[in-house]
């Protein structure tokens, strides 16, 4: 849910990184954090297990600058990818404005990718949202690994509604900002429609 | 139900800030924050500079959401008040008008009893403001809607945000 504060002249939007466990959602946020100027970002919070697996969420507030005199802020969240954290995953989707689905390019993770998209669709529906109308970008992460599933095959299996799709290597930043920009733009275009 | 957006206008913002300032004084608190249930900071009063309000908002909303989940698991609709006791500072969290979270940070200069009492009064005041906000959006939806400053956003405006 976009929050517009006319008194403080601020627009706040929420973007959620979704996808199977160990797919690179947290790595996306870490890269964005490392490459963003200090005045444009807040503190990055990671609620993780001792083994550095996301337990509840990661959070990164980003300040993109002003649009029509309104300071535009994006709050980036990741969900815990592991299957048994579904209750927490659902909570993070509350009030979401746009989703980035981070898919893992390893052949053995394709089933987990498909299952996670199905889970996203279901959890959004529980919040009254429809993935068909939700701003969405698809990221094929880990394109640098040997034996990565071919791009067109991943597209065929994972693309939901011809959403913008990006190849990425989140560890070194490839495709990370392109994916983020794509969803942020879709959210702002939605804002214009109303 | 999911709302596409929440809007706070100048008049309601001033009322909310006024309530928060009174609450802070009456409860002898260090700082008070009003947060949307999705984790967006709405308004605050008191020594807010010493706290990272964005992180506070996000973690508080996560805390409330997780506690809501727990409540539902045992058949409760919600736990409307949460209290975290520290060695020096304490946090009192409550729900206002079912959509916002009121967070009060206080120390030994106040007490849980006093905070609870003052929060009740402030919550009633703020519920009135939220009702006013609802009425405004209903009038907007039925009658002539106020022109949105965003309807004229151009592709160039959006692209400019992303130019380094």
Tab-separated table of C-alpha atoms in Angstrom:
chain	number	residue	atom	x	y	z
A	1	UNK	CA	0.000	0.000	0.000
A	2	UNK	CA	1.587	3.213	-1.121
A	3	UNK	CA	1.664	5.712	1.745
A	4	UNK	CA	1.420	9.350	0.683
A	5	UNK	CA	2.064	11.997	3.307
A	6	UNK	CA	0.978	15.338	1.863
A	7	UNK	CA	2.129	17.207	4.965
A	8	UNK	CA	5.679	15.845	4.842
A	9	UNK	CA	5.531	15.609	1.014
A	10	UNK	CA	6.628	11.994	0.923
A	11	UNK	CA	5.657	8.916	-1.067
A	12	UNK	CA	6.563	5.568	0.524
A	13	UNK	CA	6.328	2.305	-1.390
A	14	UNK	CA	7.074	-1.285	-0.423
A	15	UNK	CA	8.893	-3.754	-2.669
A	16	UNK	CA	9.264	-7.405	-1.650
A	17	UNK	CA	11.959	-9.771	-2.959
A	18	UNK	CA	10.421	-13.235	-3.177
A	19	UNK	CA	11.784	-16.596	-4.270
A	20	UNK	CA	13.134	-19.952	-3.103
A	21	UNK	CA	15.697	-20.310	-0.299
A	22	UNK	CA	19.343	-19.492	-1.092
A	23	UNK	CA	18.303	-17.934	-4.421
A	24	UNK	CA	20.021	-14.590	-3.774
A	25	UNK	CA	17.319	-12.275	-2.396
A	26	UNK	CA	19.458	-11.055	0.504
A	27	UNK	CA	22.459	-10.774	-1.856
A	28	UNK	CA	20.420	-8.400	-4.065
A	29	UNK	CA	19.775	-6.150	-1.062
A	30	UNK	CA	23.384	-6.329	0.097
A	31	UNK	CA	24.597	-5.257	-3.337
A	32	UNK	CA	22.128	-2.348	-3.477
A	33	UNK	CA	23.217	-1.303	-0.001
A	34	UNK	CA	26.900	-1.440	-0.920
A	35	UNK	CA	26.446	0.670	-4.057
A	36	UNK	CA	24.061	3.331	-2.733
A	37	UNK	CA	25.322	6.686	-1.465
A	38	UNK	CA	25.006	7.025	2.345
A	39	UNK	CA	22.548	9.943	2.095
A	40	UNK	CA	20.201	7.847	-0.031
A	41	UNK	CA	19.922	4.806	2.191
A	42	UNK	CA	18.971	3.939	5.750
A	43	UNK	CA	20.248	1.159	7.919
A	44	UNK	CA	19.971	-2.352	6.465
A	45	UNK	CA	18.334	-4.724	8.929
A	46	UNK	CA	18.702	-8.501	8.635
A	47	UNK	CA	16.730	-10.750	10.934
A	48	UNK	CA	18.693	-13.912	10.260
A	49	UNK	CA	19.527	-17.208	11.931
A	50	UNK	CA	23.004	-17.895	13.333
A	51	UNK	CA	23.796	-19.581	10.034
A	52	UNK	CA	22.931	-16.340	8.192
A	53	UNK	CA	19.729	-17.673	6.697
A	54	UNK	CA	16.879	-15.138	6.631
A	55	UNK	CA	14.607	-15.864	9.585
A	56	UNK	CA	11.995	-13.134	9.243
A	57	UNK	CA	13.083	-10.453	6.773
A	58	UNK	CA	15.818	-8.140	5.526
A	59	UNK	CA	14.922	-4.489	5.243
A	60	UNK	CA	16.560	-1.640	3.352
A	61	UNK	CA	15.062	1.859	3.024
A	62	UNK	CA	16.086	3.701	-0.150
A	63	UNK	CA	15.553	7.342	-0.990
A	64	UNK	CA	15.270	7.863	-4.730
A	65	UNK	CA	14.945	11.647	-4.769
A	66	UNK	CA	11.966	13.887	-5.542
A	67	UNK	CA	9.192	13.518	-8.041
A	68	UNK	CA	6.707	16.399	-8.455
A	69	UNK	CA	7.997	17.836	-5.177
A	70	UNK	CA	7.467	14.588	-3.252
A	71	UNK	CA	10.376	12.742	-1.711
A	72	UNK	CA	10.171	9.191	-3.071
A	73	UNK	CA	11.135	6.370	-0.740
A	74	UNK	CA	11.206	2.672	-1.418
A	75	UNK	CA	11.281	0.156	1.393
A	76	UNK	CA	12.875	-3.076	0.186
A	77	UNK	CA	12.085	-6.305	2.033
A	78	UNK	CA	13.127	-9.905	1.466
A	79	UNK	CA	11.157	-12.900	2.673
A	80	UNK	CA	12.640	-16.068	4.190
A	81	UNK	CA	12.797	-18.502	1.276
A	82	UNK	CA	12.778	-21.783	3.169
A	83	UNK	CA	9.496	-23.627	2.731
A	84	UNK	CA	8.688	-23.982	6.446
A	85	UNK	CA	8.773	-20.205	7.028
A	86	UNK	CA	5.554	-19.694	5.105
A	87	UNK	CA	3.727	-17.937	7.955
A	88	UNK	CA	6.474	-15.275	8.165
A	89	UNK	CA	6.632	-14.984	4.393
A	90	UNK	CA	2.950	-14.181	4.243
A	91	UNK	CA	3.301	-11.424	6.859
A	92	UNK	CA	5.945	-9.584	4.829
A	93	UNK	CA	3.598	-9.326	1.830
A	94	UNK	CA	1.191	-7.176	3.827
A	95	UNK	CA	0.831	-3.820	2.081
A	96	UNK	CA	3.193	-4.703	-0.775
A	97	UNK	CA	3.299	-2.415	-3.830
A	98	UNK	CA	5.542	-4.491	-6.083
A	99	UNK	CA	7.324	-7.854	-6.157
A	100	UNK	CA	10.724	-8.947	-7.493
A	101	UNK	CA	10.857	-12.700	-7.942
A	102	UNK	CA	14.436	-13.966	-7.665
A	103	UNK	CA	14.718	-17.353	-9.384
A	104	UNK	CA	17.712	-19.682	-9.011
A	105	UNK	CA	19.246	-20.772	-12.352
A	106	UNK	CA	20.492	-24.152	-11.064
A	107	UNK	CA	18.619	-27.067	-12.710
A	108	UNK	CA	18.031	-28.722	-9.342
A	109	UNK	CA	16.238	-25.581	-8.082
A	110	UNK	CA	13.696	-25.299	-10.894
A	111	UNK	CA	11.059	-27.168	-8.965
A	112	UNK	CA	11.636	-24.898	-5.960
A	113	UNK	CA	11.296	-21.844	-8.260
A	114	UNK	CA	7.957	-23.047	-9.612
A	115	UNK	CA	6.696	-23.938	-6.142
A	116	UNK	CA	7.708	-20.505	-4.838
A	117	UNK	CA	5.789	-18.643	-7.575
A	118	UNK	CA	2.734	-20.724	-6.761
A	119	UNK	CA	3.244	-19.855	-3.084
A	120	UNK	CA	3.577	-16.146	-3.937
A	121	UNK	CA	0.326	-16.201	-5.874
A	122	UNK	CA	-1.464	-17.896	-2.996
A	123	UNK	CA	-0.063	-15.674	-0.252
A	124	UNK	CA	-0.872	-12.522	-2.228
A	125	UNK	CA	-4.420	-13.758	-2.703
A	126	UNK	CA	-4.748	-14.164	1.071
A	127	UNK	CA	-3.967	-10.445	1.403
A	128	UNK	CA	-6.520	-9.543	-1.281
A	129	UNK	CA	-3.935	-8.970	-4.018
A	130	UNK	CA	-3.774	-10.500	-7.478
A	131	UNK	CA	-0.376	-11.330	-9.007
A	132	UNK	CA	-1.898	-10.560	-12.417
A	133	UNK	CA	-2.233	-6.858	-11.559
A	134	UNK	CA	0.701	-6.553	-9.124
A	135	UNK	CA	3.826	-4.737	-10.399
A	136	UNK	CA	6.280	-7.607	-10.915
A	137	UNK	CA	9.771	-8.274	-12.253
A	138	UNK	CA	11.423	-11.645	-12.704
A	139	UNK	CA	15.140	-12.117	-12.117
A	140	UNK	CA	17.086	-15.193	-13.225
A	141	UNK	CA	19.930	-15.155	-10.729
A	142	UNK	CA	23.241	-17.079	-10.742
A	143	UNK	CA	23.604	-16.939	-14.523
A	144	UNK	CA	27.370	-17.477	-14.064
A	145	UNK	CA	27.114	-21.058	-12.764
A	146	UNK	CA	28.065	-24.033	-14.912
A	147	UNK	CA	25.013	-25.824	-16.271
A	148	UNK	CA	22.607	-22.938	-15.652
A	149	UNK	CA	19.183	-23.673	-17.124
A	150	UNK	CA	18.919	-21.901	-20.519
A	151	UNK	CA	17.278	-18.514	-20.398
A	152	UNK	CA	14.347	-19.375	-22.695
A	153	UNK	CA	13.578	-22.523	-20.763
A	154	UNK	CA	13.480	-20.583	-17.489
A	155	UNK	CA	11.289	-17.955	-19.119
A	156	UNK	CA	8.877	-20.616	-20.344
A	157	UNK	CA	8.624	-22.202	-16.903
A	158	UNK	CA	8.624	-19.136	-14.685
A	159	UNK	CA	7.335	-16.076	-16.520
A	160	UNK	CA	3.858	-15.397	-15.169
A	161	UNK	CA	2.398	-12.618	-17.313
A	162	UNK	CA	5.178	-11.454	-19.634
A	163	UNK	CA	6.624	-9.359	-16.811
A	164	UNK	CA	10.023	-7.733	-17.421
A	165	UNK	CA	12.700	-10.391	-16.961
A	166	UNK	CA	16.386	-9.919	-16.152
A	167	UNK	CA	19.445	-12.128	-16.094
A	168	UNK	CA	21.532	-11.532	-13.011
A	169	UNK	CA	24.580	-12.420	-10.989
A	170	UNK	CA	23.627	-10.729	-7.727
A	171	UNK	CA	27.021	-11.474	-6.141
A	172	UNK	CA	28.713	-9.046	-8.527
A	173	UNK	CA	25.702	-6.830	-9.151
A	174	UNK	CA	24.825	-7.825	-12.697
A	175	UNK	CA	21.127	-7.127	-13.297
A	176	UNK	CA	20.436	-6.076	-9.695
A	177	UNK	CA	19.627	-2.395	-10.278
A	178	UNK	CA	17.888	-3.085	-13.610
A	179	UNK	CA	15.438	-5.392	-11.840
A	180	UNK	CA	14.811	-2.899	-9.044
A	181	UNK	CA	14.283	0.001	-11.460
A	182	UNK	CA	11.809	-2.020	-13.469
A	183	UNK	CA	9.499	-2.648	-10.519
A	184	UNK	CA	9.915	0.850	-9.087
A	185	UNK	CA	8.839	2.287	-12.450
A	186	UNK	CA	5.802	0.018	-12.628
A	187	UNK	CA	4.756	1.176	-9.135
A	188	UNK	CA	5.095	4.856	-10.054
A	189	UNK	CA	3.140	4.318	-13.269
A	190	UNK	CA	0.353	2.734	-11.166
A	191	UNK	CA	0.418	5.820	-8.946
A	192	UNK	CA	-0.106	7.981	-12.026
A	193	UNK	CA	-3.160	5.989	-13.094
A	194	UNK	CA	-5.223	6.874	-10.004
B	1	UNK	CA	-9.377	-6.051	2.225
B	2	UNK	CA	-6.412	-4.277	0.764
B	3	UNK	CA	-6.288	-0.556	0.192
B	4	UNK	CA	-4.282	0.716	-2.747
B	5	UNK	CA	-2.892	3.604	-0.767
B	6	UNK	CA	-3.107	5.543	2.453
B	7	UNK	CA	-3.084	9.332	2.302
B	8	UNK	CA	-2.455	11.764	5.138
B	9	UNK	CA	-3.277	15.420	4.507
B	10	UNK	CA	-1.928	18.499	6.271
B	11	UNK	CA	-4.909	19.006	8.631
B	12	UNK	CA	-5.040	15.402	9.882
B	13	UNK	CA	-1.264	15.272	10.120
B	14	UNK	CA	-1.285	18.313	12.422
B	15	UNK	CA	-4.007	16.734	14.593
B	16	UNK	CA	-2.071	13.479	14.861
B	17	UNK	CA	1.121	15.318	15.736
B	18	UNK	CA	-0.773	17.314	18.362
B	19	UNK	CA	-2.093	14.132	19.978
B	20	UNK	CA	1.383	12.594	19.966
B	21	UNK	CA	2.918	15.683	21.571
B	22	UNK	CA	0.279	15.693	24.329
B	23	UNK	CA	0.730	11.972	24.900
B	24	UNK	CA	4.463	12.360	25.188
B	25	UNK	CA	4.099	15.106	27.830
B	26	UNK	CA	1.233	13.488	29.767
B	27	UNK	CA	2.927	10.090	29.858
B	28	UNK	CA	6.338	11.579	30.623
B	29	UNK	CA	7.727	9.495	27.760
B	30	UNK	CA	11.006	9.914	25.868
B	31	UNK	CA	9.419	9.605	22.441
B	32	UNK	CA	6.222	8.464	20.774
B	33	UNK	CA	5.797	7.230	17.209
B	34	UNK	CA	2.743	6.573	15.065
B	35	UNK	CA	3.393	3.857	12.490
B	36	UNK	CA	1.267	2.361	9.742
B	37	UNK	CA	0.729	-1.393	10.147
B	38	UNK	CA	2.734	-1.980	6.979
B	39	UNK	CA	5.813	-0.412	8.549
B	40	UNK	CA	5.673	3.177	7.302
B	41	UNK	CA	6.470	5.965	9.735
B	42	UNK	CA	3.520	8.419	9.978
B	43	UNK	CA	4.384	10.943	12.711
B	44	UNK	CA	6.360	11.273	15.946
B	45	UNK	CA	6.981	13.488	18.969
B	46	UNK	CA	9.674	13.827	21.633
B	47	UNK	CA	13.377	13.009	21.486
B	48	UNK	CA	12.996	11.315	18.143
B	49	UNK	CA	16.460	12.246	16.845
B	50	UNK	CA	18.143	9.641	19.018
B	51	UNK	CA	16.173	6.862	17.331
B	52	UNK	CA	16.295	5.524	13.780
B	53	UNK	CA	12.598	6.052	13.050
B	54	UNK	CA	12.604	4.127	9.752
B	55	UNK	CA	14.104	0.996	11.301
B	56	UNK	CA	11.872	1.393	14.337
B	57	UNK	CA	8.776	1.536	12.109
B	58	UNK	CA	9.726	-1.511	10.083
B	59	UNK	CA	10.666	-3.667	13.083
B	60	UNK	CA	7.604	-2.599	15.078
B	61	UNK	CA	5.290	-3.517	12.203
B	62	UNK	CA	7.071	-6.865	11.882
B	63	UNK	CA	6.703	-7.411	15.616
B	64	UNK	CA	2.982	-6.597	15.557
B	65	UNK	CA	2.422	-8.761	12.465
B	66	UNK	CA	4.200	-11.718	14.060
B	67	UNK	CA	2.240	-11.278	17.299
B	68	UNK	CA	-1.004	-11.095	15.302
B	69	UNK	CA	-0.055	-14.409	13.732
B	70	UNK	CA	0.487	-15.887	17.199
B	71	UNK	CA	-2.879	-14.539	18.376
B	72	UNK	CA	-4.682	-16.187	15.491
B	73	UNK	CA	-2.933	-19.482	16.192
B	74	UNK	CA	-4.535	-19.588	19.643
B	75	UNK	CA	-7.906	-18.298	18.446
B	76	UNK	CA	-7.567	-14.621	19.447
B	77	UNK	CA	-8.263	-11.872	16.905
B	78	UNK	CA	-5.236	-9.845	18.076
B	79	UNK	CA	-3.121	-8.906	21.071
B	80	UNK	CA	-3.883	-5.219	21.207
B	81	UNK	CA	-1.050	-4.239	23.578
B	82	UNK	CA	2.599	-5.330	23.657
B	83	UNK	CA	5.163	-4.350	26.262
B	84	UNK	CA	8.915	-4.819	26.061
B	85	UNK	CA	10.840	-4.220	29.262
B	86	UNK	CA	14.477	-3.196	29.063
B	87	UNK	CA	17.002	-2.371	31.774
B	88	UNK	CA	16.656	1.385	31.216
B	89	UNK	CA	14.135	1.963	28.461
B	90	UNK	CA	10.845	0.223	27.805
B	91	UNK	CA	8.542	0.051	24.818
B	92	UNK	CA	4.743	0.064	24.895
B	93	UNK	CA	3.048	-0.864	21.625
B	94	UNK	CA	-0.677	-0.609	20.930
B	95	UNK	CA	-3.020	-0.632	17.954
B	96	UNK	CA	-4.945	2.511	17.017
B	97	UNK	CA	-8.072	2.462	14.875
B	98	UNK	CA	-7.124	-1.068	13.683
B	99	UNK	CA	-4.718	0.338	11.113
B	100	UNK	CA	-1.924	2.141	12.937
B	101	UNK	CA	0.537	1.326	15.691
B	102	UNK	CA	1.344	3.638	18.564
B	103	UNK	CA	4.799	3.117	20.039
B	104	UNK	CA	5.828	4.791	23.303
B	105	UNK	CA	9.418	4.711	24.546
B	106	UNK	CA	9.776	5.538	28.224
B	107	UNK	CA	12.174	5.115	31.149
B	108	UNK	CA	12.074	5.266	34.959
B	109	UNK	CA	10.621	8.785	34.872
B	110	UNK	CA	7.324	7.201	33.859
B	111	UNK	CA	5.556	3.919	34.568
B	112	UNK	CA	3.683	1.258	32.637
B	113	UNK	CA	0.438	2.211	34.400
B	114	UNK	CA	0.726	5.871	33.470
B	115	UNK	CA	1.651	5.068	29.861
B	116	UNK	CA	-1.302	2.678	29.495
B	117	UNK	CA	-3.690	5.280	30.887
B	118	UNK	CA	-2.465	8.092	28.639
B	119	UNK	CA	-2.275	5.860	25.572
B	120	UNK	CA	-5.981	5.062	25.961
B	121	UNK	CA	-6.921	8.724	25.826
B	122	UNK	CA	-4.602	9.513	22.936
B	123	UNK	CA	-5.876	6.495	20.987
B	124	UNK	CA	-9.468	7.702	21.253
B	125	UNK	CA	-8.396	11.122	19.958
B	126	UNK	CA	-6.479	9.602	17.061
B	127	UNK	CA	-9.318	7.247	16.147
B	128	UNK	CA	-11.387	10.385	15.531
B	129	UNK	CA	-8.712	11.721	13.187
B	130	UNK	CA	-8.584	8.439	11.254
B	131	UNK	CA	-12.388	8.530	10.906
B	132	UNK	CA	-12.066	12.038	9.497
B	133	UNK	CA	-9.487	10.728	7.009
B	134	UNK	CA	-11.895	7.966	5.964
B	135	UNK	CA	-14.715	10.438	5.460
B	136	UNK	CA	-12.492	12.602	3.296
B	137	UNK	CA	-11.528	9.701	1.073
B	138	UNK	CA	-15.177	8.587	0.835
B	139	UNK	CA	-16.247	12.071	-0.232
B	140	UNK	CA	-13.381	12.038	-2.718
B	141	UNK	CA	-14.489	8.673	-4.078
B	142	UNK	CA	-18.150	9.680	-4.435
B	143	UNK	CA	-17.922	13.321	-5.460
B	144	UNK	CA	-15.401	15.290	-7.410
B	145	UNK	CA	-12.040	13.741	-6.593
B	146	UNK	CA	-9.231	16.081	-5.695
B	147	UNK	CA	-6.750	16.189	-8.567
B	148	UNK	CA	-3.846	13.918	-7.712
B	149	UNK	CA	-0.418	15.543	-8.002
B	150	UNK	CA	0.769	12.254	-9.468
B	151	UNK	CA	-1.638	12.059	-12.395
B	152	UNK	CA	0.722	14.249	-14.351
B	153	UNK	CA	3.899	12.294	-13.646
B	154	UNK	CA	5.684	11.853	-16.954
B	155	UNK	CA	7.972	9.049	-18.087
B	156	UNK	CA	10.761	11.653	-17.969
B	157	UNK	CA	10.012	12.348	-14.268
B	158	UNK	CA	10.307	8.650	-13.518
B	159	UNK	CA	13.470	8.213	-15.587
B	160	UNK	CA	15.021	11.231	-13.855
B	161	UNK	CA	14.687	9.433	-10.503
B	162	UNK	CA	16.932	6.680	-11.746
B	163	UNK	CA	19.568	8.771	-13.427
B	164	UNK	CA	22.742	8.603	-11.406
